[in-house]
Coordinates of N, CA and C in Angstrom, one line a residue:
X1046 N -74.6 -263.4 -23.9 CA -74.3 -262.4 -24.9 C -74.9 -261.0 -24.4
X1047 N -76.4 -261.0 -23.8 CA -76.9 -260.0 -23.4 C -76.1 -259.2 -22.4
X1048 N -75.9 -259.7 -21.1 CA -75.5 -259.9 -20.5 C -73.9 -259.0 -20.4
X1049 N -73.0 -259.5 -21.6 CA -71.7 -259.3 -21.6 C -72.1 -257.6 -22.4
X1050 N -73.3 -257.9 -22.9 CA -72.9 -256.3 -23.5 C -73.3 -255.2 -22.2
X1051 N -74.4 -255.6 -21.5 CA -74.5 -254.8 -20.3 C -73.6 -254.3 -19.5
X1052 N -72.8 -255.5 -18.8 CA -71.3 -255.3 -18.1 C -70.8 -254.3 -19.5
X1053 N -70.7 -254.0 -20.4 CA -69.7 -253.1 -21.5 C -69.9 -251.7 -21.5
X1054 N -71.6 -251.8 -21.7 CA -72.2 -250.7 -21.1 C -72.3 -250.0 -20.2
X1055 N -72.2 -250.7 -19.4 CA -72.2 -250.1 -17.7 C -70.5 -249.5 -17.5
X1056 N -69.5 -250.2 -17.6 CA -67.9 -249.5 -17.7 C -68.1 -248.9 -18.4
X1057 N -68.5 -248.5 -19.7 CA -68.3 -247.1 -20.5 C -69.2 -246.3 -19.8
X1058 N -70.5 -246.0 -18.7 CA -70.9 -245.7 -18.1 C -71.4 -245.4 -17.4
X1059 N -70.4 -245.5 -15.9 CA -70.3 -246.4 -14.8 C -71.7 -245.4 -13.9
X1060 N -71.7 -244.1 -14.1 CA -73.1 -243.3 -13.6 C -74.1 -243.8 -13.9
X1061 N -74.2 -244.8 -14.7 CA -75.7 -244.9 -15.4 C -76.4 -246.2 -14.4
X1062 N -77.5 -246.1 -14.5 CA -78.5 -247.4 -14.0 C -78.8 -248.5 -14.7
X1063 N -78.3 -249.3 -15.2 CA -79.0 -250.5 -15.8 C -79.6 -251.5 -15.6
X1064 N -81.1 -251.8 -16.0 CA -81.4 -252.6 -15.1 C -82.3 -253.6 -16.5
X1065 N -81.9 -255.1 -15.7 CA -82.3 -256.2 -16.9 C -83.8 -256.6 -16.3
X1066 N -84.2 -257.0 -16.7 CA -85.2 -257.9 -16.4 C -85.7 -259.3 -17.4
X1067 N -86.1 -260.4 -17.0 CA -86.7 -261.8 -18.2 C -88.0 -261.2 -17.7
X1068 N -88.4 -260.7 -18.7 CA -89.5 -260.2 -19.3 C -90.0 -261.8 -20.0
X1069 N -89.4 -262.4 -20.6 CA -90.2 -263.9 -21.4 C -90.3 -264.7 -20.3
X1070 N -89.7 -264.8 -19.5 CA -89.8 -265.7 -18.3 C -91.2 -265.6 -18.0
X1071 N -91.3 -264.2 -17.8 CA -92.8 -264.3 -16.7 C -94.0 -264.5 -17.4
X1072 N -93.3 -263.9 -19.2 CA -94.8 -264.3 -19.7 C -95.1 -266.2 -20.4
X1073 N -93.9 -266.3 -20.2 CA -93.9 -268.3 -20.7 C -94.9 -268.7 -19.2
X1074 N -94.5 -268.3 -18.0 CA -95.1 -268.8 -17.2 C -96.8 -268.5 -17.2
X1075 N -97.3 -267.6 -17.8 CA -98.8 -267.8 -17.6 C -99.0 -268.6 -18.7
X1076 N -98.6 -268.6 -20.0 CA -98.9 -269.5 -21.3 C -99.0 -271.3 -20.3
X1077 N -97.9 -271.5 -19.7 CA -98.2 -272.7 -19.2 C -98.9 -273.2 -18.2
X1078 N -99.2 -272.4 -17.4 CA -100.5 -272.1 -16.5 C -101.5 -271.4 -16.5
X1079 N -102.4 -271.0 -17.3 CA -102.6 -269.7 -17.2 C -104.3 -269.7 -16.6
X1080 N -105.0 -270.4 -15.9 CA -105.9 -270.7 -15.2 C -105.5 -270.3 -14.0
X1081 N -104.2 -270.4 -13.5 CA -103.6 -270.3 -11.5 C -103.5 -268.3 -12.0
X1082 N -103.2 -267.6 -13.1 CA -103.9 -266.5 -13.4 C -104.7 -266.0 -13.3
X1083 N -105.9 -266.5 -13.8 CA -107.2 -266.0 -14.2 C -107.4 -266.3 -15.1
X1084 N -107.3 -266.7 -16.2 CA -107.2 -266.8 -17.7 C -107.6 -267.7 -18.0
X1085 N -109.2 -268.1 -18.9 CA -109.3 -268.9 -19.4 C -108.6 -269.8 -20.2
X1086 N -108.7 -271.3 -19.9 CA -107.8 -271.9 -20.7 C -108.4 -272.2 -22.1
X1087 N -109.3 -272.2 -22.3 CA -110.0 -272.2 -23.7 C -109.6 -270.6 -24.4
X1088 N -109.3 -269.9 -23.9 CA -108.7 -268.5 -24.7 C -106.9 -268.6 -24.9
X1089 N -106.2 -269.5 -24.2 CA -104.8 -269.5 -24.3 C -103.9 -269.3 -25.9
X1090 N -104.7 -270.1 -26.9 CA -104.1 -269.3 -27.8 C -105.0 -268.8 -28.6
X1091 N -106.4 -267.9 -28.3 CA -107.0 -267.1 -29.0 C -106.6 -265.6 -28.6
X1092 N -106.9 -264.9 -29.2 CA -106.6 -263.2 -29.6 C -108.2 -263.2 -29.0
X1093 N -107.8 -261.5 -28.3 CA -109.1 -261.3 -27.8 C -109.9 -260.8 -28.7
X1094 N -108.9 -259.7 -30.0 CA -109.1 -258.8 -30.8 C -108.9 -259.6 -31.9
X1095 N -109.6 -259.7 -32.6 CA -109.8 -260.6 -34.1 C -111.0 -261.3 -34.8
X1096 N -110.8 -261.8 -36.3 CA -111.8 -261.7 -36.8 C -112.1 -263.5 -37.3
X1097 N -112.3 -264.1 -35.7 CA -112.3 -265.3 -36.5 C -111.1 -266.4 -36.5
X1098 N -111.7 -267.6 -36.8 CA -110.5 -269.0 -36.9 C -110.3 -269.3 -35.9
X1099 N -109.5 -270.5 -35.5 CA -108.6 -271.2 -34.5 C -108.2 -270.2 -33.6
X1100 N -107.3 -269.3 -34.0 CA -106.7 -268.2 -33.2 C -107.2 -266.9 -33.2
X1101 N -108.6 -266.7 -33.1 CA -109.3 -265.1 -33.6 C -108.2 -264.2 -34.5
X1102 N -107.6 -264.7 -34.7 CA -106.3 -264.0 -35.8 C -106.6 -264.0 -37.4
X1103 N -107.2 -263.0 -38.0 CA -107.0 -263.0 -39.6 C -106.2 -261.6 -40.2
X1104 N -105.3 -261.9 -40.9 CA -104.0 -260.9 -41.3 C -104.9 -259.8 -41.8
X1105 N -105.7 -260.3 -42.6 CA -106.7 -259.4 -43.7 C -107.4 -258.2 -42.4
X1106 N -108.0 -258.5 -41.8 CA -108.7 -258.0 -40.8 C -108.1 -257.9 -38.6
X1107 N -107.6 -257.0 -39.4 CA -106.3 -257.3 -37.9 C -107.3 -256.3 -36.8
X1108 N -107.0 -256.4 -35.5 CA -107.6 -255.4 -34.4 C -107.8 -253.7 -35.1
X1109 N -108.7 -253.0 -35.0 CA -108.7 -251.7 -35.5 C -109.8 -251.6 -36.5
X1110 N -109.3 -252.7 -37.0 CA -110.1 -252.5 -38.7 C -111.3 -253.2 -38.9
X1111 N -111.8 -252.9 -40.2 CA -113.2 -253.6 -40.3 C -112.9 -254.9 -40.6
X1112 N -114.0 -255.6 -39.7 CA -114.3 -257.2 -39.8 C -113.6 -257.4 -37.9
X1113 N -112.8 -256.8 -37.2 CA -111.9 -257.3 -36.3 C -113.2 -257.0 -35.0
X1114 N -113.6 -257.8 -34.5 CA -114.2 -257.4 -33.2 C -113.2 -258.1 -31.8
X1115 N -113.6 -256.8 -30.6 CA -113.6 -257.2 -29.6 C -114.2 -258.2 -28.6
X1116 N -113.3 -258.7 -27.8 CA -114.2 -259.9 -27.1 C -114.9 -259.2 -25.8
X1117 N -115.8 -259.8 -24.8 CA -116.5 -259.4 -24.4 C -115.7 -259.1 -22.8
X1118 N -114.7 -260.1 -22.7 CA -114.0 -260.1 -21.5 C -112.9 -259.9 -21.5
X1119 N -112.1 -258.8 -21.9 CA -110.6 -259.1 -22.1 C -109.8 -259.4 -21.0
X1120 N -110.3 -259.6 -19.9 CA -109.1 -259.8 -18.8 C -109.6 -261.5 -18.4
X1121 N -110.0 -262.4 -19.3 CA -110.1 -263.7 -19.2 C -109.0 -264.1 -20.4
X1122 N -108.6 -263.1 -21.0 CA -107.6 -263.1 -22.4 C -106.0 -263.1 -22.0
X1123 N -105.6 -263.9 -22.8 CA -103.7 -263.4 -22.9 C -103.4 -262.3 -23.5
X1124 N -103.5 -263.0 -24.5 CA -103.2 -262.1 -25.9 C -104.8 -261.4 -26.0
X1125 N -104.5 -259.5 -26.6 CA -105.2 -258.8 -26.9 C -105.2 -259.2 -28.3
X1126 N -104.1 -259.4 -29.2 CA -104.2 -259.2 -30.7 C -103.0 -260.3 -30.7
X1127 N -102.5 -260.3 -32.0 CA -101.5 -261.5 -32.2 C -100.3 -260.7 -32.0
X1128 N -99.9 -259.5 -31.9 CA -98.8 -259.0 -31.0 C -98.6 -258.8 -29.5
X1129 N -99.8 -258.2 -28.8 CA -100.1 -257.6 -27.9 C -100.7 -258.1 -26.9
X1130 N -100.1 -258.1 -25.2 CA -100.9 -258.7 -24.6 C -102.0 -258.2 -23.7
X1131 N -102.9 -258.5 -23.5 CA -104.0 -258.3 -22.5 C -103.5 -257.0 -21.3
X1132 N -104.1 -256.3 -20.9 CA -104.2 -255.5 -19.6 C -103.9 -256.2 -18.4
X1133 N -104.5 -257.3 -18.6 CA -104.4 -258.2 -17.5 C -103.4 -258.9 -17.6
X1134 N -103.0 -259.3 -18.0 CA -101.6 -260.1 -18.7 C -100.5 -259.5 -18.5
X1135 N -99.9 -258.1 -18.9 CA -99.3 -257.3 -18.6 C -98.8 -256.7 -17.1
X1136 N -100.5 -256.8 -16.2 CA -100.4 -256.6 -15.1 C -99.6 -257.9 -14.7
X1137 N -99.6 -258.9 -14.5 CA -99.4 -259.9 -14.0 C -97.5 -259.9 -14.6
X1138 N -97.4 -260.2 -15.5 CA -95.9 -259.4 -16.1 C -95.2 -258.5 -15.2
X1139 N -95.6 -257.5 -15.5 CA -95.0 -256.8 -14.8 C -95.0 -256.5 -13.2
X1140 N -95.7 -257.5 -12.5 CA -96.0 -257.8 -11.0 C -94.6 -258.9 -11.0
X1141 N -94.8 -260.0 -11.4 CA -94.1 -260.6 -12.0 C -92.6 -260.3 -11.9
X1142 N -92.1 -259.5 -12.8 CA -90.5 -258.7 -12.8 C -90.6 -258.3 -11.8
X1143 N -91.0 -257.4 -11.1 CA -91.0 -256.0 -10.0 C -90.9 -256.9 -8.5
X1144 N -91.5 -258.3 -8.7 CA -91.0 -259.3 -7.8 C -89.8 -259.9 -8.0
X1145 N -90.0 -260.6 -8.7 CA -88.7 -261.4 -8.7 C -87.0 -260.6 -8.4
X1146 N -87.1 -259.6 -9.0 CA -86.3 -258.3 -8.8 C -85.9 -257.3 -8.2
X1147 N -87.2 -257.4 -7.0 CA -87.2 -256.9 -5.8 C -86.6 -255.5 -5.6
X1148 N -87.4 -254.8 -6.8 CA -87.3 -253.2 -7.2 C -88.7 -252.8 -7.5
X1149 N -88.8 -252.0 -6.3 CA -90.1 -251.2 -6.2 C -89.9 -249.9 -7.5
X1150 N -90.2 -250.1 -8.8 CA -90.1 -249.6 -10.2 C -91.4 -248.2 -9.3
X1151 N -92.4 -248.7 -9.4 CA -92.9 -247.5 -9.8 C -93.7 -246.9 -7.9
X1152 N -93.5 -247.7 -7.1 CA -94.0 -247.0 -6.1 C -95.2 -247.9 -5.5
X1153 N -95.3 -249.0 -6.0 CA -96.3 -249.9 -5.6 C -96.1 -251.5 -5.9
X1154 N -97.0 -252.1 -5.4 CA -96.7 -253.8 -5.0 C -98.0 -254.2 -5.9
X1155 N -97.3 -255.2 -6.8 CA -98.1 -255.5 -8.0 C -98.6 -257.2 -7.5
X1156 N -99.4 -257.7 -8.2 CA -99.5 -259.2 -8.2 C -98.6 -259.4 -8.9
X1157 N -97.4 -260.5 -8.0 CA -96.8 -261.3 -9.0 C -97.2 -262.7 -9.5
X1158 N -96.4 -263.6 -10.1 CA -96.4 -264.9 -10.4 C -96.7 -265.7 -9.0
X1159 N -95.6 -265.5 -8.1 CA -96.2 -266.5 -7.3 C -96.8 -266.6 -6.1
X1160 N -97.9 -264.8 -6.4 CA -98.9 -264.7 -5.5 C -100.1 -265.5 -5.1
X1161 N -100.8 -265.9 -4.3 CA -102.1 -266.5 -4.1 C -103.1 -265.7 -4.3

């Protein structure tokens, strides 16, 4: 479906650049490994940013606000908050796309997924 609307897009206009990327792809793949990362596996489903519980996640006290503390390591983290992911995370994402895709995006060669 994605897909067919792009091809629609692109004919209505044909000048333009479009470019897709699986953005979930690359980030499913650290959730299932995410030690061959960097990433603690005891932090896989904690928030770096939160106040507390099972998942450092409390709605009441979300990242920003009072009660929400930061963790001490965020790049041992996935998830920064229960939306947002880590700096590190991110990096690795977007190393990730810019490989598999083999579009030098911004001018430089990122870690991807299936770097050593």
């Amino acid at each position: 479906m994605l897909q067919e609307e792009i091809e629609r897009v692109q004919k209505l206009h044909p000048g333009a650049r479009i470019h897709y990327a699986d953005y979930f792809g690359s980030a499913t793949r650290i959730h299932e490994d995410p030690e061959k990362f960097g990433f603690g596996k005891a932090t896989i489903n904690r928030a770096c940013c939160g106040a507390g519980g099972p998942y450092n996640y409390e709605r009441s006290a979300v990242c920003g606000r009072p009660g929400a503390v930061a963790c001490e390591n965020p790049a041992s983290y996935i998830k920064w908050d229960d939306h947002h992911y880590t700096e590190a995370a991110y990096r690795v994402i977007a190393g990730d796309v810019a490989k598999r895709y083999r579009y030098d995006w911004f001018g430089c060669r990122a870690k991807g997924l299936d770097s050593e």
